[in-house]
Each structure stands twice: as C-alpha cells, then as structure tokens.
PDB file of C-alpha atoms and ligand atoms in Angstrom:
ATOM      1  CA  MET A 245      18.087   7.945  -0.369  1.00  0.00           C
ATOM      2  CA  SER A 246      15.471   5.858  -2.043  1.00  0.00           C
ATOM      3  CA  GLU A 247      13.179   3.331   0.292  1.00  0.00           C
ATOM      4  CA  ARG A 248      11.220   0.479  -1.377  1.00  0.00           C
ATOM      5  CA  THR A 249       7.633   0.343   0.752  1.00  0.00           C
ATOM      6  CA  PHE A 250       4.364  -2.056   0.593  1.00  0.00           C
ATOM      7  CA  VAL A 251       1.477  -0.708  -0.384  1.00  0.00           C
ATOM      8  CA  MET A 252      -1.839  -2.547  -0.844  1.00  0.00           C
ATOM      9  CA  ILE A 253      -5.218  -1.436  -2.279  1.00  0.00           C
ATOM     10  CA  LYS A 254      -8.089  -3.058  -0.344  1.00  0.00           C
ATOM     11  CA  PRO A 255     -10.890  -4.994  -1.568  1.00  0.00           C
ATOM     12  CA  ASP A 256     -13.338  -2.412  -0.971  1.00  0.00           C
ATOM     13  CA  ALA A 257     -11.695  -0.376  -3.676  1.00  0.00           C
ATOM     14  CA  PHE A 258     -11.314  -2.699  -5.956  1.00  0.00           C
ATOM     15  CA  SER A 259     -14.936  -3.528  -5.465  1.00  0.00           C
ATOM     16  CA  ARG A 260     -15.717  -0.040  -5.998  1.00  0.00           C
ATOM     17  CA  ARG A 261     -13.510   0.009  -9.416  1.00  0.00           C
ATOM     18  CA  LEU A 262     -10.402   2.906  -7.723  1.00  0.00           C
ATOM     19  CA  ILE A 263      -7.755   1.085  -8.381  1.00  0.00           C
ATOM     20  CA  GLY A 264      -6.433   2.993 -11.742  1.00  0.00           C
ATOM     21  CA  ARG A 265      -7.454   6.287 -10.107  1.00  0.00           C
ATOM     22  CA  ILE A 266      -5.440   5.037  -6.728  1.00  0.00           C
ATOM     23  CA  MET A 267      -2.094   3.993  -8.534  1.00  0.00           C
ATOM     24  CA  THR A 268      -2.091   7.270 -10.450  1.00  0.00           C
ATOM     25  CA  ARG A 269      -1.631   9.043  -6.990  1.00  0.00           C
ATOM     26  CA  TYR A 270       1.769   7.130  -6.272  1.00  0.00           C
ATOM     27  CA  GLU A 271       2.753   6.808  -9.883  1.00  0.00           C
ATOM     28  CA  SER A 272       2.177  10.838 -10.579  1.00  0.00           C
ATOM     29  CA  LYS A 273       3.978  11.585  -7.147  1.00  0.00           C
ATOM     30  CA  GLY A 274       6.976  10.213  -9.220  1.00  0.00           C
ATOM     31  CA  LEU A 275       7.396   6.825  -7.034  1.00  0.00           C
ATOM     32  CA  LYS A 276       8.410   3.970  -9.073  1.00  0.00           C
ATOM     33  CA  LEU A 277       6.452   0.797  -9.204  1.00  0.00           C
ATOM     34  CA  VAL A 278       8.780  -2.656  -8.945  1.00  0.00           C
ATOM     35  CA  GLY A 279       6.714  -4.994  -7.785  1.00  0.00           C
ATOM     36  CA  MET A 280       2.691  -6.063  -8.315  1.00  0.00           C
ATOM     37  CA  LYS A 281       0.493  -8.995  -7.495  1.00  0.00           C
ATOM     38  CA  LEU A 282      -3.491  -9.203  -7.937  1.00  0.00           C
ATOM     39  CA  GLN A 283      -4.371 -11.765  -5.072  1.00  0.00           C
ATOM     40  CA  VAL A 284      -7.248 -12.651  -3.113  1.00  0.00           C
ATOM     41  CA  MET A 285      -5.345 -12.621   0.680  1.00  0.00           C
ATOM     42  CA  SER A 286      -5.527 -16.341   2.032  1.00  0.00           C
ATOM     43  CA  ARG A 287      -6.561 -15.894   5.835  1.00  0.00           C
ATOM     44  CA  GLN A 288      -2.821 -17.433   6.801  1.00  0.00           C
ATOM     45  CA  LEU A 289      -1.398 -14.219   4.932  1.00  0.00           C
ATOM     46  CA  ALA A 290      -3.900 -11.867   6.282  1.00  0.00           C
ATOM     47  CA  GLU A 291      -3.218 -13.301   9.741  1.00  0.00           C
ATOM     48  CA  GLN A 292       0.433 -12.605   9.359  1.00  0.00           C
ATOM     49  CA  HIS A 293       0.138  -9.521   7.588  1.00  0.00           C
ATOM     50  CA  TYR A 294      -1.637  -7.813  10.527  1.00  0.00           C
ATOM     51  CA  ALA A 295      -0.641 -10.089  13.429  1.00  0.00           C
ATOM     52  CA  GLU A 296       0.046  -6.979  15.326  1.00  0.00           C
ATOM     53  CA  HIS A 297      -3.425  -6.554  15.963  1.00  0.00           C
ATOM     54  CA  ARG A 298      -4.516  -9.526  16.563  1.00  0.00           C
ATOM     55  CA  ASP A 299      -5.370  -8.606  20.134  1.00  0.00           C
ATOM     56  CA  GLN A 300      -7.353  -5.740  18.980  1.00  0.00           C
ATOM     57  CA  PRO A 301     -11.096  -5.781  19.095  1.00  0.00           C
ATOM     58  CA  TYR A 302     -11.431  -5.261  15.310  1.00  0.00           C
ATOM     59  CA  TYR A 303      -9.491  -8.021  14.307  1.00  0.00           C
ATOM     60  CA  GLY A 304     -11.677 -10.794  13.386  1.00  0.00           C
ATOM     61  CA  ASP A 305     -13.735  -8.160  11.106  1.00  0.00           C
ATOM     62  CA  LEU A 306     -10.375  -6.871   9.334  1.00  0.00           C
ATOM     63  CA  VAL A 307      -9.211 -10.185   8.317  1.00  0.00           C
ATOM     64  CA  ASN A 308     -12.672 -11.108   7.377  1.00  0.00           C
ATOM     65  CA  PHE A 309     -12.843  -7.587   5.117  1.00  0.00           C
ATOM     66  CA  ILE A 310      -9.205  -7.861   3.895  1.00  0.00           C
ATOM     67  CA  THR A 311      -9.974 -11.973   2.772  1.00  0.00           C
ATOM     68  CA  SER A 312     -13.019 -10.824   1.215  1.00  0.00           C
ATOM     69  CA  GLY A 313     -12.408 -10.243  -2.379  1.00  0.00           C
ATOM     70  CA  PRO A 314      -9.143  -9.469  -4.496  1.00  0.00           C
ATOM     71  CA  SER A 315      -6.796  -6.584  -3.526  1.00  0.00           C
ATOM     72  CA  VAL A 316      -3.361  -5.113  -4.894  1.00  0.00           C
ATOM     73  CA  ALA A 317      -0.274  -5.973  -3.672  1.00  0.00           C
ATOM     74  CA  MET A 318       2.661  -3.583  -4.836  1.00  0.00           C
ATOM     75  CA  VAL A 319       5.874  -1.947  -3.795  1.00  0.00           C
ATOM     76  CA  TRP A 320       6.761   1.434  -4.728  1.00  0.00           C
ATOM     77  CA  GLU A 321      10.388   2.757  -5.146  1.00  0.00           C
ATOM     78  CA  GLY A 322      11.784   6.134  -4.342  1.00  0.00           C
ATOM     79  CA  PRO A 323      13.187   8.711  -1.834  1.00  0.00           C
ATOM     80  CA  ASN A 324      11.368   8.409   1.230  1.00  0.00           C
ATOM     81  CA  ALA A 325       9.165   6.488  -0.077  1.00  0.00           C
ATOM     82  CA  VAL A 326       7.723   4.826   3.172  1.00  0.00           C
ATOM     83  CA  GLU A 327       7.110   8.151   4.073  1.00  0.00           C
ATOM     84  CA  ILE A 328       5.583   9.649   1.523  1.00  0.00           C
ATOM     85  CA  ALA A 329       3.175   6.877   0.615  1.00  0.00           C
ATOM     86  CA  ARG A 330       2.196   7.301   4.268  1.00  0.00           C
ATOM     87  CA  ALA A 331       1.315  11.003   3.233  1.00  0.00           C
ATOM     88  CA  ILE A 332      -0.435   9.823  -0.158  1.00  0.00           C
ATOM     89  CA  ASN A 333      -2.863   7.443   1.900  1.00  0.00           C
ATOM     90  CA  GLY A 334      -3.525   9.862   4.879  1.00  0.00           C
ATOM     91  CA  ALA A 335      -4.675   9.650   8.012  1.00  0.00           C
ATOM     92  CA  THR A 336      -6.275   5.786   9.398  1.00  0.00           C
ATOM     93  CA  ASN A 337      -9.786   6.817   9.824  1.00  0.00           C
ATOM     94  CA  SER A 338     -11.218   8.198   7.073  1.00  0.00           C
ATOM     95  CA  VAL A 339     -13.173  11.122   9.074  1.00  0.00           C
ATOM     96  CA  GLU A 340      -9.250  12.651   9.898  1.00  0.00           C
ATOM     97  CA  ALA A 341      -7.914  11.933   6.498  1.00  0.00           C
ATOM     98  CA  LYS A 342      -7.181  15.513   4.524  1.00  0.00           C
ATOM     99  CA  PRO A 343      -8.950  16.090   1.396  1.00  0.00           C
ATOM    100  CA  GLY A 344      -6.388  15.263  -1.259  1.00  0.00           C
ATOM    101  CA  THR A 345      -5.158  11.920   0.622  1.00  0.00           C
ATOM    102  CA  ILE A 346      -6.529   8.533  -1.513  1.00  0.00           C
ATOM    103  CA  ARG A 347      -8.255   8.051   1.905  1.00  0.00           C
ATOM    104  CA  GLY A 348      -9.389  11.569   2.669  1.00  0.00           C
ATOM    105  CA  ASP A 349     -11.262  11.441  -0.937  1.00  0.00           C
ATOM    106  CA  TRP A 350     -12.771   8.043  -1.232  1.00  0.00           C
ATOM    107  CA  GLY A 351     -12.461   6.418   2.703  1.00  0.00           C
ATOM    108  CA  LEU A 352     -15.280   6.425   4.639  1.00  0.00           C
ATOM    109  CA  THR A 353     -15.563   3.737   7.406  1.00  0.00           C
ATOM    110  CA  LEU A 354     -12.998   1.574   9.214  1.00  0.00           C
ATOM    111  CA  PRO A 355     -11.715  -0.961   8.603  1.00  0.00           C
ATOM    112  CA  ARG A 356     -12.794  -0.457   5.374  1.00  0.00           C
ATOM    113  CA  ASN A 357     -10.515   2.183   4.470  1.00  0.00           C
ATOM    114  CA  VAL A 358      -9.246   1.617   0.910  1.00  0.00           C
ATOM    115  CA  VAL A 359      -5.197   1.412   1.177  1.00  0.00           C
ATOM    116  CA  HIS A 360      -2.634   0.209   2.946  1.00  0.00           C
ATOM    117  CA  ALA A 361       1.494   1.284   3.251  1.00  0.00           C
ATOM    118  CA  SER A 362       4.092   0.033   5.380  1.00  0.00           C
ATOM    119  CA  ASP A 363       5.050   2.514   8.555  1.00  0.00           C
ATOM    120  CA  SER A 364       8.580   2.397   8.692  1.00  0.00           C
ATOM    121  CA  LEU A 365      11.557   0.953   6.912  1.00  0.00           C
ATOM    122  CA  ASP A 366      11.320  -2.114   8.934  1.00  0.00           C
ATOM    123  CA  THR A 367       7.957  -3.094   8.548  1.00  0.00           C
ATOM    124  CA  ALA A 368       8.151  -2.633   4.397  1.00  0.00           C
ATOM    125  CA  LYS A 369      10.929  -4.558   4.286  1.00  0.00           C
ATOM    126  CA  ARG A 370       9.019  -7.251   6.509  1.00  0.00           C
ATOM    127  CA  GLU A 371       6.131  -6.673   4.470  1.00  0.00           C
ATOM    128  CA  ILE A 372       7.737  -7.207   0.944  1.00  0.00           C
ATOM    129  CA  ASP A 373       9.633 -10.457   1.542  1.00  0.00           C
ATOM    130  CA  LEU A 374       5.901 -11.058   3.103  1.00  0.00           C
ATOM    131  CA  PHE A 375       3.830 -10.870  -0.173  1.00  0.00           C
ATOM    132  CA  PHE A 376       6.776 -11.127  -2.889  1.00  0.00           C
ATOM    133  CA  ASP A 377      10.041 -13.184  -3.808  1.00  0.00           C
ATOM    134  CA  GLU A 378      12.761 -10.531  -4.280  1.00  0.00           C
ATOM    135  CA  ALA A 379      13.210 -12.394  -7.402  1.00  0.00           C
ATOM    136  CA  ASN A 380       9.517 -10.965  -8.624  1.00  0.00           C
ATOM    137  CA  LEU A 381      10.728  -7.368  -7.721  1.00  0.00           C
ATOM    138  CA  LEU A 382      12.275  -5.205 -10.804  1.00  0.00           C
ATOM    139  CA  SER A 383      15.540  -2.782 -10.556  1.00  0.00           C
ATOM    140  CA  TYR A 384      15.682  -0.500 -13.341  1.00  0.00           C
ATOM    141  CA  ALA A 385      15.766   3.349 -14.436  1.00  0.00           C
ATOM    142  CA  MET A 386      13.306   4.794 -16.028  1.00  0.00           C
ATOM    143  CA  PRO A 387      14.462   6.859 -19.037  1.00  0.00           C
ATOM    144  CA  ASP A 388      14.531  10.263 -17.531  1.00  0.00           C
ATOM    145  CA  GLU A 389      16.755   8.852 -14.858  1.00  0.00           C
ATOM    146  CA  GLY A 390      19.603   9.223 -16.665  1.00  0.00           C
ATOM    147  CA  TRP A 391      19.615  12.601 -18.204  1.00  0.00           C
ATOM    148  CA  LEU A 392      22.392  14.963 -17.734  1.00  0.00           C
ATOM    149  CA  CYS A 393      22.464  18.947 -17.083  1.00  0.00           C
ATOM    150  CA  VAL A 394      23.634  19.951 -20.166  1.00  0.00           C
ATOM    151  CA  LYS A 395      25.481  23.503 -19.983  1.00  0.00           C
ATOM    152  CA  MET A 396      24.838  26.003 -22.850  1.00  0.00           C
TER     153      MET A 396
HETATM  154  N1  ADP B1652     -10.714   1.064  15.389  1.00  0.00           N
HETATM  155  C1  ADP B1652     -10.584   0.425  14.201  1.00  0.00           C
HETATM  156  N2  ADP B1652     -11.913   0.182  13.696  1.00  0.00           N
HETATM  157  C2  ADP B1652     -11.550  -1.049  12.759  1.00  0.00           C
HETATM  158  N3  ADP B1652     -10.814  -1.505  12.024  1.00  0.00           N
HETATM  159  C3  ADP B1652      -9.531  -0.564  12.404  1.00  0.00           C
HETATM  160  C4  ADP B1652      -9.371   0.315  13.229  1.00  0.00           C
HETATM  161  N4  ADP B1652      -8.119   0.673  13.506  1.00  0.00           N
HETATM  162  C5  ADP B1652      -7.899   0.257  12.358  1.00  0.00           C
HETATM  163  N5  ADP B1652      -8.463  -0.835  11.649  1.00  0.00           N
HETATM  164  C6  ADP B1652      -7.962  -1.229   9.976  1.00  0.00           C
HETATM  165  O1  ADP B1652      -6.724  -1.979  10.739  1.00  0.00           O
HETATM  166  C7  ADP B1652      -5.331  -1.126   9.555  1.00  0.00           C
HETATM  167  C8  ADP B1652      -4.335  -1.342   9.975  1.00  0.00           C
HETATM  168  O2  ADP B1652      -4.737  -0.267  11.265  1.00  0.00           O
HETATM  169  P1  ADP B1652      -3.282   0.736  11.438  1.00  0.00           P
HETATM  170  O3  ADP B1652      -2.189  -0.347  11.325  1.00  0.00           O
HETATM  171  O4  ADP B1652      -3.567   1.071  12.705  1.00  0.00           O
HETATM  172  O5  ADP B1652      -3.432   1.709  10.379  1.00  0.00           O
HETATM  173  P2  ADP B1652      -2.485   1.842   9.183  1.00  0.00           P
HETATM  174  O6  ADP B1652      -3.514   1.127   7.821  1.00  0.00           O
HETATM  175  O7  ADP B1652      -2.839   3.239   8.823  1.00  0.00           O
HETATM  176  O8  ADP B1652      -1.161   1.807   9.031  1.00  0.00           O
HETATM  177  C9  ADP B1652      -6.440  -0.149   9.694  1.00  0.00           C
HETATM  178  O9  ADP B1652      -5.994   0.225   8.246  1.00  0.00           O
HETATM  179  C10 ADP B1652      -7.742  -0.474   9.191  1.00  0.00           C
HETATM  180  O10 ADP B1652      -7.924  -0.910   7.966  1.00  0.00           O
HETATM  181 MG1   MG B1653      -0.588   0.021  10.033  1.00  0.00          MG
END
C-alpha cells in the first residue's frame, strides 16, 4: 500500500554539500518525491517538530543545530515509504548505522546525523502537516506507472 513519509536533510549535510547524493538514495530506491521545501527552520517549528524530545539532555543542542542553517524538507511516497526511508537512513547513532545507509556512509556524531525520517505512519502525517500545506503536495503518476504487461 502506498504511503507518504516526511524526510529532512539536516543542516550538517547541507553545509557538506551532500544534498544531491542523499536525495539520489530515496529517488533511486523508487520512492516518488511529492513535496520539497528549502528553509532555515524557526525555533518554533523546531520545537514543535522535536516536542517529544524536550525533556532529553540533548534537546537544546538539537534545536540549536537544526535551526543553524538550511535544511531540506521533503515528502516521499511509495509502498511502505515510512519503513523504507528509515532503512535508507540507517540507525540514529552513526556508530551503529550500517555502511550503505546514509548515516552509515556520512554520519559521524549526534545530533548531527545528516537526515531525519518519520518513525510511523501517524508521525508521518503529523510531520507532513507541520511542514507542508496539502495544496503544495503533488499527486501524479510516473510515465512508467501506466505500463501494461504486453502478451506476445
Ligand atoms: N543521545 C543523543 N545525543 C544527541 N542527539 C541525539 C541523541 N539521540 C537523538 N539525538 C538527535 O535527536 C534526533 C531525534 O532522535 P530520535 O527520534 O531518537 O532518532 P531518529 O532521528 O532516528 O528518529 C536524532 O536524529 C538526533 O539528531
Ligand atoms: Mg525520531
């Protein structure tokens, strides 16, 4: 079943000029980009996005980091998109992230771990609503999605 998930390229990756290579991972897997926004997040937006972490000792550093420069907010669509995007990102802690995942290849420390992706369908809905107006998300079919199996 097709899902939508929220993905963000964090400021550390932006400053390291990695956004093209990172987007290629989701795109070449077969997910479909249906929304994208480049912005420097406000503190208010960052605090809402990371509300569940507000009691953690790293929260202040996390909010400072995520608002420190441009980030790329995206919505990717496809079968099992939530789980697929998390698998492409790899483990939160880059020490544990497997080579071949985004964090395994480019992450080094916390909280600067390159990317974000929603952890469930409910979270995805909440995060997509926080960053995007529905009117700015596209619904479309790729040219190859209309192919039929031709019987010879
Ligand atoms: N122990 C930690 N120390 C510093 N930053 C952390 C720590 N745990 C998580 N973070 C930061 O907070 C973000 C959100 O954490 P979490 O939701 O647990 O991970 P994920 O991004 O994999 O969903 C992480 O991606 C990371 O940037
Ligand atoms: Mg999370």
